[in-house]
Coordinates of C-alpha atoms in Angstrom, one line a residue:
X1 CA 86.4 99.4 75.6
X2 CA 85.5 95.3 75.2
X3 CA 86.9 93.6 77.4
X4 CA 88.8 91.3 74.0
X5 CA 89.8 94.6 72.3
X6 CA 92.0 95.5 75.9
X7 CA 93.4 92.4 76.0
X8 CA 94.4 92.6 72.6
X9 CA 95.7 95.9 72.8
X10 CA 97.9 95.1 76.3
X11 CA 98.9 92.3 74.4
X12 CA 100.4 94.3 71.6
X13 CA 101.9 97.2 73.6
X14 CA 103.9 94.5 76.0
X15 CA 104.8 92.5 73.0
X16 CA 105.9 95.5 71.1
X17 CA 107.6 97.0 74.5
X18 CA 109.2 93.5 74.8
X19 CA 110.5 93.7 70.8
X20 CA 111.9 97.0 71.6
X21 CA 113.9 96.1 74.2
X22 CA 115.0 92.9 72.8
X23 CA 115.9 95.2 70.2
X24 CA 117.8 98.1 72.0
X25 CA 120.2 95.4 73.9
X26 CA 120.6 93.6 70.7
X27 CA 121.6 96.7 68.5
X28 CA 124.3 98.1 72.1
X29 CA 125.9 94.3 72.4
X30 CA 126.3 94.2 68.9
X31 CA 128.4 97.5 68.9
X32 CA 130.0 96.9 72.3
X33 CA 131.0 93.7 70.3
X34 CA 132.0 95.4 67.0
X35 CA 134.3 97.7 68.7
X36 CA 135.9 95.2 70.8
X37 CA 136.9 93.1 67.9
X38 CA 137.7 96.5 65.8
X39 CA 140.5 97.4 68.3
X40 CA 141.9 94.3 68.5
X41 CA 142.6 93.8 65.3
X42 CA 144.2 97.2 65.3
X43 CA 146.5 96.5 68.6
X44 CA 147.9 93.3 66.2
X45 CA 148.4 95.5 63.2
X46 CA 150.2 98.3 64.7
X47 CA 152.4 95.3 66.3
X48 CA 154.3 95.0 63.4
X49 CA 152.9 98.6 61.1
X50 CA 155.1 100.9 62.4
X51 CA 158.0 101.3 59.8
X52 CA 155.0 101.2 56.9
X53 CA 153.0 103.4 58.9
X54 CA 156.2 105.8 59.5
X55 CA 157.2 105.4 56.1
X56 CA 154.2 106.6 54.3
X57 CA 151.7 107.9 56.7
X58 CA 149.3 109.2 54.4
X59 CA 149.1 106.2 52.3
X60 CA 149.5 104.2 55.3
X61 CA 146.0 102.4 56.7
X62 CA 143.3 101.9 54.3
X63 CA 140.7 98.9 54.3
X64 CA 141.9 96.1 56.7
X65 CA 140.7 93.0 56.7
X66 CA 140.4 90.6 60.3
X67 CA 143.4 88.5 61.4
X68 CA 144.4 86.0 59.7
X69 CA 142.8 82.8 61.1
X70 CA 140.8 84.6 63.7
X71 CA 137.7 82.1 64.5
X72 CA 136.0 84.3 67.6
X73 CA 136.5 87.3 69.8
X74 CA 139.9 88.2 70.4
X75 CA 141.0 87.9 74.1
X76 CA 141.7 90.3 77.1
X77 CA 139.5 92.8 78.2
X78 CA 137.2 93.6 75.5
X79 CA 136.2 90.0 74.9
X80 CA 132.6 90.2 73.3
X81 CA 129.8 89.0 75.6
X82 CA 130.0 84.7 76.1
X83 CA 128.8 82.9 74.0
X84 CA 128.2 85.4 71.2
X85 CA 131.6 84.5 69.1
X86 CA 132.6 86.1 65.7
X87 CA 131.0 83.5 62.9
X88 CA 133.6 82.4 60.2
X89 CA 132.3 84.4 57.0
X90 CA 130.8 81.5 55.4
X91 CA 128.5 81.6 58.4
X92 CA 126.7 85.0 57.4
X93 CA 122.7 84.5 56.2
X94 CA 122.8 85.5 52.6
X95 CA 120.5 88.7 53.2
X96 CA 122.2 89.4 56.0
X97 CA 124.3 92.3 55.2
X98 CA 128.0 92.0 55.7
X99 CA 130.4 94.2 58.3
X100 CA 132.6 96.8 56.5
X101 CA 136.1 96.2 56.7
X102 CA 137.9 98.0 59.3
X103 CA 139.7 101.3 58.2
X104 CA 142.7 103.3 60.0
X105 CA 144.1 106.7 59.1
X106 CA 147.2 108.1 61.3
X107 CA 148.1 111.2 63.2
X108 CA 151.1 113.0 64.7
X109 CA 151.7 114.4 68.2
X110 CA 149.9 117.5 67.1
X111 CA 147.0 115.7 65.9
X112 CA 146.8 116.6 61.8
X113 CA 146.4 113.4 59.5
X114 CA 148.5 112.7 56.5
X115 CA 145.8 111.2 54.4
X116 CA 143.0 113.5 52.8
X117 CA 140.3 111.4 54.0
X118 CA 141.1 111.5 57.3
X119 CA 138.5 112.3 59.7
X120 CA 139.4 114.9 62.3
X121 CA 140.8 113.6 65.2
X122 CA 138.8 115.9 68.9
X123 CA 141.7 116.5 71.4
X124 CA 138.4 114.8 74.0
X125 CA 139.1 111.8 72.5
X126 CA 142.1 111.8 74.1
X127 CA 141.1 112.5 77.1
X128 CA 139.1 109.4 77.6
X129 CA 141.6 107.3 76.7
X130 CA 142.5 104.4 79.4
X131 CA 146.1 103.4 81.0
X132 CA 146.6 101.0 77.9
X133 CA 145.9 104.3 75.9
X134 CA 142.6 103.3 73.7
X135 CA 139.9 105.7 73.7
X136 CA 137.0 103.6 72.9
X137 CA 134.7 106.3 70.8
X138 CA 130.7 106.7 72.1
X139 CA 128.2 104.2 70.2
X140 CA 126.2 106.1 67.3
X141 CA 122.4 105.0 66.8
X142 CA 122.1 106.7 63.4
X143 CA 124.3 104.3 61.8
X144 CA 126.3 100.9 62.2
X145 CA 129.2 102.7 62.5
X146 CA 131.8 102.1 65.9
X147 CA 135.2 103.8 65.9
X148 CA 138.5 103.9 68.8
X149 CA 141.4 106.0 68.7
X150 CA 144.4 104.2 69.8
X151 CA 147.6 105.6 71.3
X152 CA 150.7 103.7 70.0
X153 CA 153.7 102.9 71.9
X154 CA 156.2 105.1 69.5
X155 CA 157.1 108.4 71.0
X156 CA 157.0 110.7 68.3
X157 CA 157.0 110.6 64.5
X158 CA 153.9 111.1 62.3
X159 CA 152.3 108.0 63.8
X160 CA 151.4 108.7 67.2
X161 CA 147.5 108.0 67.2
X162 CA 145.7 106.0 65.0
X163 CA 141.5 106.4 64.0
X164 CA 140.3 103.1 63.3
X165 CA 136.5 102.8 62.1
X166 CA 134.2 99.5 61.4
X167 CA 130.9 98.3 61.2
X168 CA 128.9 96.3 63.3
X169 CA 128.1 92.2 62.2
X170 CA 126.9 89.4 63.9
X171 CA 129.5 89.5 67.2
X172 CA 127.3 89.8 70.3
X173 CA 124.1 89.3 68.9
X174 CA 121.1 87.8 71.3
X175 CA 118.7 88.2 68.5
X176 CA 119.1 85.4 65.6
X177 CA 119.7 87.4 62.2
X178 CA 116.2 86.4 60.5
X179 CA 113.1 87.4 62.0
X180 CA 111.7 84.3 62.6
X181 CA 112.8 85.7 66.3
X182 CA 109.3 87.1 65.8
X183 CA 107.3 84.2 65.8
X184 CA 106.5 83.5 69.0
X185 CA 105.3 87.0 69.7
X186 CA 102.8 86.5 66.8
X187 CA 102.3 83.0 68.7
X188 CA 101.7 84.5 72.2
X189 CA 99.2 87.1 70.6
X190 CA 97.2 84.4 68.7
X191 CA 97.5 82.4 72.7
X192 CA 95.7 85.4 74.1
X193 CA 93.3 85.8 72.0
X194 CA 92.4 82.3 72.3
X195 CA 92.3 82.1 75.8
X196 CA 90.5 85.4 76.1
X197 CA 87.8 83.8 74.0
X198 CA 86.3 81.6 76.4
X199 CA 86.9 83.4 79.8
X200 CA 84.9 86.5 77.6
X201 CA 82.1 83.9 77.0
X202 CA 81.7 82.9 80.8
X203 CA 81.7 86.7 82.0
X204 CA 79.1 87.2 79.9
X205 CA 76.7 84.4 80.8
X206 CA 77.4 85.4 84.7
X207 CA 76.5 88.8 83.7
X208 CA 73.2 87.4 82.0
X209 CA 73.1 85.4 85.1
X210 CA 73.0 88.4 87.4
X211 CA 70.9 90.1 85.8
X212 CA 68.3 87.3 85.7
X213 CA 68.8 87.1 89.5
X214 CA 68.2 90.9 90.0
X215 CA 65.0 90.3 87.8
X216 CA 63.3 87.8 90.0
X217 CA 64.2 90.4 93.3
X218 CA 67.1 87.9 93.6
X219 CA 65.0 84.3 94.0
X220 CA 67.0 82.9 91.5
X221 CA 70.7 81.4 92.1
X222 CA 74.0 82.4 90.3
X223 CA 75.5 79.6 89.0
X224 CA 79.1 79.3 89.9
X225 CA 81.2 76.6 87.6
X226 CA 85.1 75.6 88.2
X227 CA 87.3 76.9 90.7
X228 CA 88.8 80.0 88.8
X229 CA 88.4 83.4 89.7
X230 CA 85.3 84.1 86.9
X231 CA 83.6 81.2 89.0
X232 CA 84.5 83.4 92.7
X233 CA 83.2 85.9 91.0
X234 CA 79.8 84.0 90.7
X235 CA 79.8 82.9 94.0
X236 CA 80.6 86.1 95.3
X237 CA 77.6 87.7 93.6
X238 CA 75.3 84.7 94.4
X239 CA 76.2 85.2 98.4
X240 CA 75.7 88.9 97.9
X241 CA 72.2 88.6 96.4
X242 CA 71.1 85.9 98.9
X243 CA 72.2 88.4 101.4
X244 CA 70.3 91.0 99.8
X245 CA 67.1 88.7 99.5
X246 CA 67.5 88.2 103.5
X247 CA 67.7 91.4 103.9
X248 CA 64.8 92.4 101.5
X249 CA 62.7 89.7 103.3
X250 CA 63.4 90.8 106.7
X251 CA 62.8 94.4 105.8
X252 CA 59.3 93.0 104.5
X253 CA 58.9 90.9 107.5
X254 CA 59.8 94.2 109.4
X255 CA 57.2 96.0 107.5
X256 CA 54.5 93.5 107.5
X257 CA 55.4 93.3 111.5
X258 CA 54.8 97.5 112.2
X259 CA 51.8 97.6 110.1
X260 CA 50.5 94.5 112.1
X261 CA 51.4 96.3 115.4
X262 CA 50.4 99.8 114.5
X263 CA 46.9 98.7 113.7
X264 CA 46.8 96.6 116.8
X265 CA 48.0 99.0 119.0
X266 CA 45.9 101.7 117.8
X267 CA 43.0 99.5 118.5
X268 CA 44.3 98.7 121.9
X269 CA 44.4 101.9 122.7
X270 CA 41.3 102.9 121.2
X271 CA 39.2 100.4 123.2
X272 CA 40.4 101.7 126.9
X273 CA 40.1 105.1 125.5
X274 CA 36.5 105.2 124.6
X275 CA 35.6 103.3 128.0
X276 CA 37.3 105.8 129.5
X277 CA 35.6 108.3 127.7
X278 CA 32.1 106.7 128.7
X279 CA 33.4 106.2 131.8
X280 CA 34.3 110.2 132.4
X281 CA 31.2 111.5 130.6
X282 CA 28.8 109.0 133.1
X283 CA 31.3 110.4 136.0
X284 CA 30.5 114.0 134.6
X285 CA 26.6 113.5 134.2
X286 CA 26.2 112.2 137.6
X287 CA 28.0 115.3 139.0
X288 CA 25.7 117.8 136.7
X289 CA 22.7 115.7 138.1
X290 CA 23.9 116.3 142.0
X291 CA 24.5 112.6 142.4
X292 CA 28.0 111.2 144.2
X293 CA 30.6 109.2 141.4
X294 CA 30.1 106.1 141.3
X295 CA 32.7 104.2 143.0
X296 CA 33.1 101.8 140.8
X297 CA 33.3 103.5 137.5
X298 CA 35.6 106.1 138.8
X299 CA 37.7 102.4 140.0
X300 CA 36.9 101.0 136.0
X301 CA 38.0 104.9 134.8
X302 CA 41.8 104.9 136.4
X303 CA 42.0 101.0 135.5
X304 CA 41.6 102.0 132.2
X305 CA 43.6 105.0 132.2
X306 CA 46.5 102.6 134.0
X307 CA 46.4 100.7 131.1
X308 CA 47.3 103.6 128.5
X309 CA 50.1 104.2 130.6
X310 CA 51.5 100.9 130.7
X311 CA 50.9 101.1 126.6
X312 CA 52.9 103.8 126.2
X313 CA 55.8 102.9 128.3
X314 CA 56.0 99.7 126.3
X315 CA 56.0 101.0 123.0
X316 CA 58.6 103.4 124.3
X317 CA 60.7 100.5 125.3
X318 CA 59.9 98.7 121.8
X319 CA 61.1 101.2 120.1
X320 CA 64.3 101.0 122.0
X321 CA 64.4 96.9 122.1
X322 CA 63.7 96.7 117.8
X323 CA 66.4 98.8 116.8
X324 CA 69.3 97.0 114.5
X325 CA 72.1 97.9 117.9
X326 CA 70.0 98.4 121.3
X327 CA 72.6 100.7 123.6
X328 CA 72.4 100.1 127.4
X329 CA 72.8 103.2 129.1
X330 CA 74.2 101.0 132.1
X331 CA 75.0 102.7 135.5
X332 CA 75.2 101.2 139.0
X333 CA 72.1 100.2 140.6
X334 CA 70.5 98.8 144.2
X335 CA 67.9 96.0 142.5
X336 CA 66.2 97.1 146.3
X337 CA 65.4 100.4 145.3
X338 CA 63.8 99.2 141.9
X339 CA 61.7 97.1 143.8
X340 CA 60.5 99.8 145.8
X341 CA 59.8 102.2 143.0
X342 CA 57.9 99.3 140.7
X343 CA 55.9 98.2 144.3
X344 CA 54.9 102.0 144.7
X345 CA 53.7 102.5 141.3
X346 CA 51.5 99.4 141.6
X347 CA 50.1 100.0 144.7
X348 CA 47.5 102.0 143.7
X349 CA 46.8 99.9 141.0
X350 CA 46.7 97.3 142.7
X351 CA 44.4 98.3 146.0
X352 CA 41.8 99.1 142.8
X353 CA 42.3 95.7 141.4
X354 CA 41.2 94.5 145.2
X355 CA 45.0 92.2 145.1
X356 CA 47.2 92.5 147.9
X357 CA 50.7 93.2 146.7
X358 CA 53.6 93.3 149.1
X359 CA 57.7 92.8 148.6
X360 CA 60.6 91.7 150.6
X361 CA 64.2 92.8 149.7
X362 CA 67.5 92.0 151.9
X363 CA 69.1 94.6 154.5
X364 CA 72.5 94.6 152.0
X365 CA 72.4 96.3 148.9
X366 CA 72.0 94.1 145.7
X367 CA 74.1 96.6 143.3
X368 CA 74.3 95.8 139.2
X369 CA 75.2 97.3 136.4
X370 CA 72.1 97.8 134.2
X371 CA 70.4 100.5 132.1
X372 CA 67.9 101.5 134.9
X373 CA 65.1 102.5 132.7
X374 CA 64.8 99.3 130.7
X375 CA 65.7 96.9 133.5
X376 CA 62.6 99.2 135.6
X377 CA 60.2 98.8 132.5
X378 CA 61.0 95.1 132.8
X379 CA 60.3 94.5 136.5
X380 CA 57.1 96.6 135.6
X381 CA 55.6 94.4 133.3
X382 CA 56.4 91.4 135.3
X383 CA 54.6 93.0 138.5
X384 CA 51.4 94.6 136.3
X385 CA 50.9 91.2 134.5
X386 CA 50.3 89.6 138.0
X387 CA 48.2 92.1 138.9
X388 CA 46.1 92.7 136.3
X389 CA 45.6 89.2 135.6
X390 CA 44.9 88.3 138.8
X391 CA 41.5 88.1 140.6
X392 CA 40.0 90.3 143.4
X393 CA 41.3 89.0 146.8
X394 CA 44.3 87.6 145.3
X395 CA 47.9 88.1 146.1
X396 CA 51.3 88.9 144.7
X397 CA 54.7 89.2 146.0
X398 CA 58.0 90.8 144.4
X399 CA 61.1 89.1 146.6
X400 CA 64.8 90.0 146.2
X401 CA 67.4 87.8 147.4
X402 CA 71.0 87.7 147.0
X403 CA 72.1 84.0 145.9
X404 CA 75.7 82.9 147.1
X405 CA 78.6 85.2 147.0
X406 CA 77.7 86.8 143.1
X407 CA 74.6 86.3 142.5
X408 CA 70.7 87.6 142.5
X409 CA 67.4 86.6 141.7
X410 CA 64.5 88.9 142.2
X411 CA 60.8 86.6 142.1
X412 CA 57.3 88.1 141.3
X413 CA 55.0 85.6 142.6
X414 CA 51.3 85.7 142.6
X415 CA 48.3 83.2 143.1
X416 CA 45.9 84.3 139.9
X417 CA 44.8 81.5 137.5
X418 CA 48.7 81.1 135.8
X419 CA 49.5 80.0 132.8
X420 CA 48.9 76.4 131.3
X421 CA 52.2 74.8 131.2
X422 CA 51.8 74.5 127.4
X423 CA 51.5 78.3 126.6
X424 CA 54.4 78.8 129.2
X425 CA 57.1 78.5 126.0
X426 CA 55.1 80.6 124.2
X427 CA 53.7 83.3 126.4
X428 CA 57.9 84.5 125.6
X429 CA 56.5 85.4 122.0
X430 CA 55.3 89.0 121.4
X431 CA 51.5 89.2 121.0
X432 CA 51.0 85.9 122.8
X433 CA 49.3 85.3 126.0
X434 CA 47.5 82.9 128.4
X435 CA 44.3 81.5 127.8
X436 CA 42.5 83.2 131.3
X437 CA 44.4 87.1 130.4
X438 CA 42.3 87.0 127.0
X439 CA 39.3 85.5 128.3
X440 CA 39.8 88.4 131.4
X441 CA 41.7 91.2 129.4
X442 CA 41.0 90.7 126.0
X443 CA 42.5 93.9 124.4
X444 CA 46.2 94.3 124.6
X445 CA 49.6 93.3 123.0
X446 CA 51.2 91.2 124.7
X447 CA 54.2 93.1 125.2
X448 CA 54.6 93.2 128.8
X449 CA 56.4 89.5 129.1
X450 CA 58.6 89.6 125.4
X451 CA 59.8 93.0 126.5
X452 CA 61.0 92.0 129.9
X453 CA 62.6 88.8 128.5
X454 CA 64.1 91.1 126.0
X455 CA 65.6 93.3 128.4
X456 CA 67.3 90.0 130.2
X457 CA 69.0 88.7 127.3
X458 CA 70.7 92.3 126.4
X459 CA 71.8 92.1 130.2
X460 CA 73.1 88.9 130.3
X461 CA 70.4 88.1 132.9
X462 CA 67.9 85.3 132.8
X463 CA 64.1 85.4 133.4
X464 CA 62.0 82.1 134.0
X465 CA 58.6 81.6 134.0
X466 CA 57.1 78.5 136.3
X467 CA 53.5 77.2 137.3
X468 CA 53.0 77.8 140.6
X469 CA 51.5 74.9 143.3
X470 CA 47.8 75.3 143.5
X471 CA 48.1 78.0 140.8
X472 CA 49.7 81.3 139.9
X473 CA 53.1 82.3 138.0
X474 CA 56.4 82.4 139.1
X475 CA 58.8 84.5 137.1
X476 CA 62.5 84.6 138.2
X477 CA 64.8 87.5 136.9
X478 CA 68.2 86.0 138.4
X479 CA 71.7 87.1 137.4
X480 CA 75.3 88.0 138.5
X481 CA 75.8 90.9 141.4
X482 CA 78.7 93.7 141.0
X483 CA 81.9 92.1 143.0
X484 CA 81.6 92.6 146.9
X485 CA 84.1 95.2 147.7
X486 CA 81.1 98.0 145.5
X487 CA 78.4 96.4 147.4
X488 CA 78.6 98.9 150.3
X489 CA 78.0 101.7 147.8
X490 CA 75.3 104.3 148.8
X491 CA 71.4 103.1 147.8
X492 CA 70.3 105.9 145.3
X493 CA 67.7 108.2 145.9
X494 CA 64.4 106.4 145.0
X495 CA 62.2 109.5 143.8
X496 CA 64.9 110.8 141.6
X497 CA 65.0 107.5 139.8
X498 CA 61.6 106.9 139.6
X499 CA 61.3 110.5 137.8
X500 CA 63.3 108.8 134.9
X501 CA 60.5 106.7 134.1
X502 CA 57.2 109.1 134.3

């Protein structure tokens, strides 16, 4: 259903509800009124009735007309509603029809009539009647009709009670008597409809609007006019469809980014994997031919194959890092036995790479609360970067220290040819390294570095690359220490952590 066809039709029910009500109390006050009036005009007649009424009882009665000068509802307790007085009869509209006059028959104690016309009187009547003895009689919606019975104050005789019937007028009206009353409905209905108009005309240019917008994948803005709720409506959709856009671009970006890094990293992996290949099948010849392996292509071979490793654990630790919500499995660790896992692990590597790599760590236990794995993968890259980018003869050196009371900083230190200090901002970005590591090692990602800055920031640590005096890198991965009193927790067993990462 249009939107103009629903507000058309609420319009109408809740007018027409409103009408009916208006209505219903209208109609009841007009009784309640009607009666009121109609047994106070009775109380004064039987005042001064009672030796015509006794006299001839079934003559008595008949068509009654109001009391003489009565100008507006009669007082005491069934007063009509304020301000809703009796009107004079020169006051009734000239279609409006006019009240019946009042009629009254009379009963005995025993409750027969002595006029022929007269309506039976219900012994339950009597039973409602009040302490003044008036039994006003229950309000009839088929007709105008309102009726009391009224006890009078003569013992006995053919008078006792006395049926008196009337119509309903004007008394207690809160509806005028025309129906001009029904103008301003007709008003209110033409107001909605002319309201509804232009709101119905904005809804459906936003709608065009939208839809234009969802066209054009969302490149186009909503327009948003005013300050009403159709114009927060607009705005809400135009914030929702530049969210969407953001999110469509970064999911291309995304997108874009893995097919970038798939292709890359299958070629990085390609290119140590067929020297490795060569390597191995030159290795295997030599052996078929009875000659010793070379030394130095079985050195080149495990280089090689060293590098695969390192791959792998780094896209492992990408795939971890990229997610929308990284989790850190964080336990309690000693920083000291990290060190001594990472300088074991590159030991070998580096006695092939001819670089001298040694560590120094403090007799107390340097204890935070990290996710073991990533925190080790970072270290890892730090340390192989120094040594694989180093030269023969060279040196590097991974130092733990504990700063102050709180505090750590853990340095990997090595004398290769460093880093120009204007690639050191951007040796942080992934896929971007020095100068000397591509003229040296030209395959590769450059994941080692992003990864382990990476891993930093999700820890709240910080890692800080310098130029070193007469060349080499510096890099700093510094940071707060668990409070003293868990420092003198046991160290954890080295091989059974270093198992988590192989």
């Amino acid at each position: 259903m249009k939107l103009r066809t629903r507000l058309v039709l609420s319009s109408v029910l809740a007018i027409a509800a409103t009408v009916a009500a208006l209505a219903i109390y209208d109609g009841v006050a007009r009784r309640r009124a009607a009666r009121s009036l109609l047994i106070e005009i009775a109380a004064e007649h039987l005042a001064t009735q009672r030796e015509a009424c006794e006299a001839e009882p079934g003559g008595w009665g008949g068509e009654w007309v109001g009391p003489r000068g009565h100008r507006g509802p009669p007082a005491g307790r069934h007063r009509p509603p304020p301000g809703k007085h009796e009107p004079p009869p020169h006051e009734h509209a000239p279609d409006e029809p006019r009240p019946r006059p009042p009629r009254a028959w009379a009963y005995d104690g025993e409750l027969r009539a002595h006029a022929a016309d007269a309506p039976a009187l219900l012994p339950a009547w009597l039973d409602a009647m009040d302490d003044d003895g008036i039994a006003a009689l229950p309000l009839s919606w088929r007709n105008d009709d309102v009726a009391a019975v009224l006890r009078t104050p003569w013992a006995d005789g053919p008078c006792r009670y006395v049926l008196v019937q009337g119509s309903t007028g004007s008394w207690g009206a809160v509806l005028p008597s025309g129906r001009v009353w029904l103008l301003p409905a007709v008003v209110v209905l033409a107001a909605v409809m002319m309201v509804a108009g232009p709101m119905i005309r904005r809804i459906r240019q936003l709608t065009r609007a939208v839809e234009r917008s969802a066209s054009s994948a969302y490149d186009l803005s909503i327009p948003a006019l005013g300050s009403d709720e159709v114009a927060e409506l607009g705005r809400a959709f135009d914030r929702a469809a530049r969210r969407v856009r953001d999110e469509l671009e970064q999911r291309m970006r995304s997108e874009t980014a893995l097919r970038e890094f798939l292709a890359n990293t299958t070629h990085d992996l390609m290119i140590p994997l067929t020297v490795l290949q060569g390597h191995l099948a030159a290795l295997r010849d030599r052996v078929a031919g009875g000659q010793v392996p070379d030394a130095d292509m079985l050195r080149s071979a495990m280089n090689e194959a060293h590098y695969m490793g390192a791959l792998v654990h780094n896209l492992g630790a990408v795939a971890r890092l990229d997610g929308a919500a990284p989790s850190l499995q964080r336990t309690r660790v000693d920083l000291r036995d990290v060190v001594s896992r990472v300088r074991a692990r590159h030991r070998p590597i580096a006695r092939e790479a001819g670089v001298e790599l040694e560590d120094a760590v403090p007799a107390e236990a340097v204890l935070v609360d990290v996710d073991v794995t990533l925190i080790e993968q970072a270290v890892s890259n730090v340390v192989y970067n120094a040594v694989r980018y180093n030269h023969r003869g060279g040196h590097v050196a991974i130092v733990l220290e504990r700063v102050g009371d709180d505090r750590f900083a853990l340095h990997v230190v090595d004398d290769g040819p460093g880093i120009a200090p204007e690639q050191l901002a951007r040796v942080r970005e992934r896929g971007v390294r020095g100068d000397d590591a591509r003229t040296r090692a030209p395959q590769g990602q450059g994941l080692g570095l992003p990864i382990a800055l990476r891993v930093a920031q999700l820890h709240g640590l910080s890692l800080e690359f310098s130029a070193v005096d007469g060349g080499g890198l510096e890099v700093v991965l510094a940071g707060d220490r668990c409070r003293p009193q868990t420092d003198h927790a046991p160290r954890s067993d080295a091989s059974s952590s270093s198992a988590r990462l192989s």
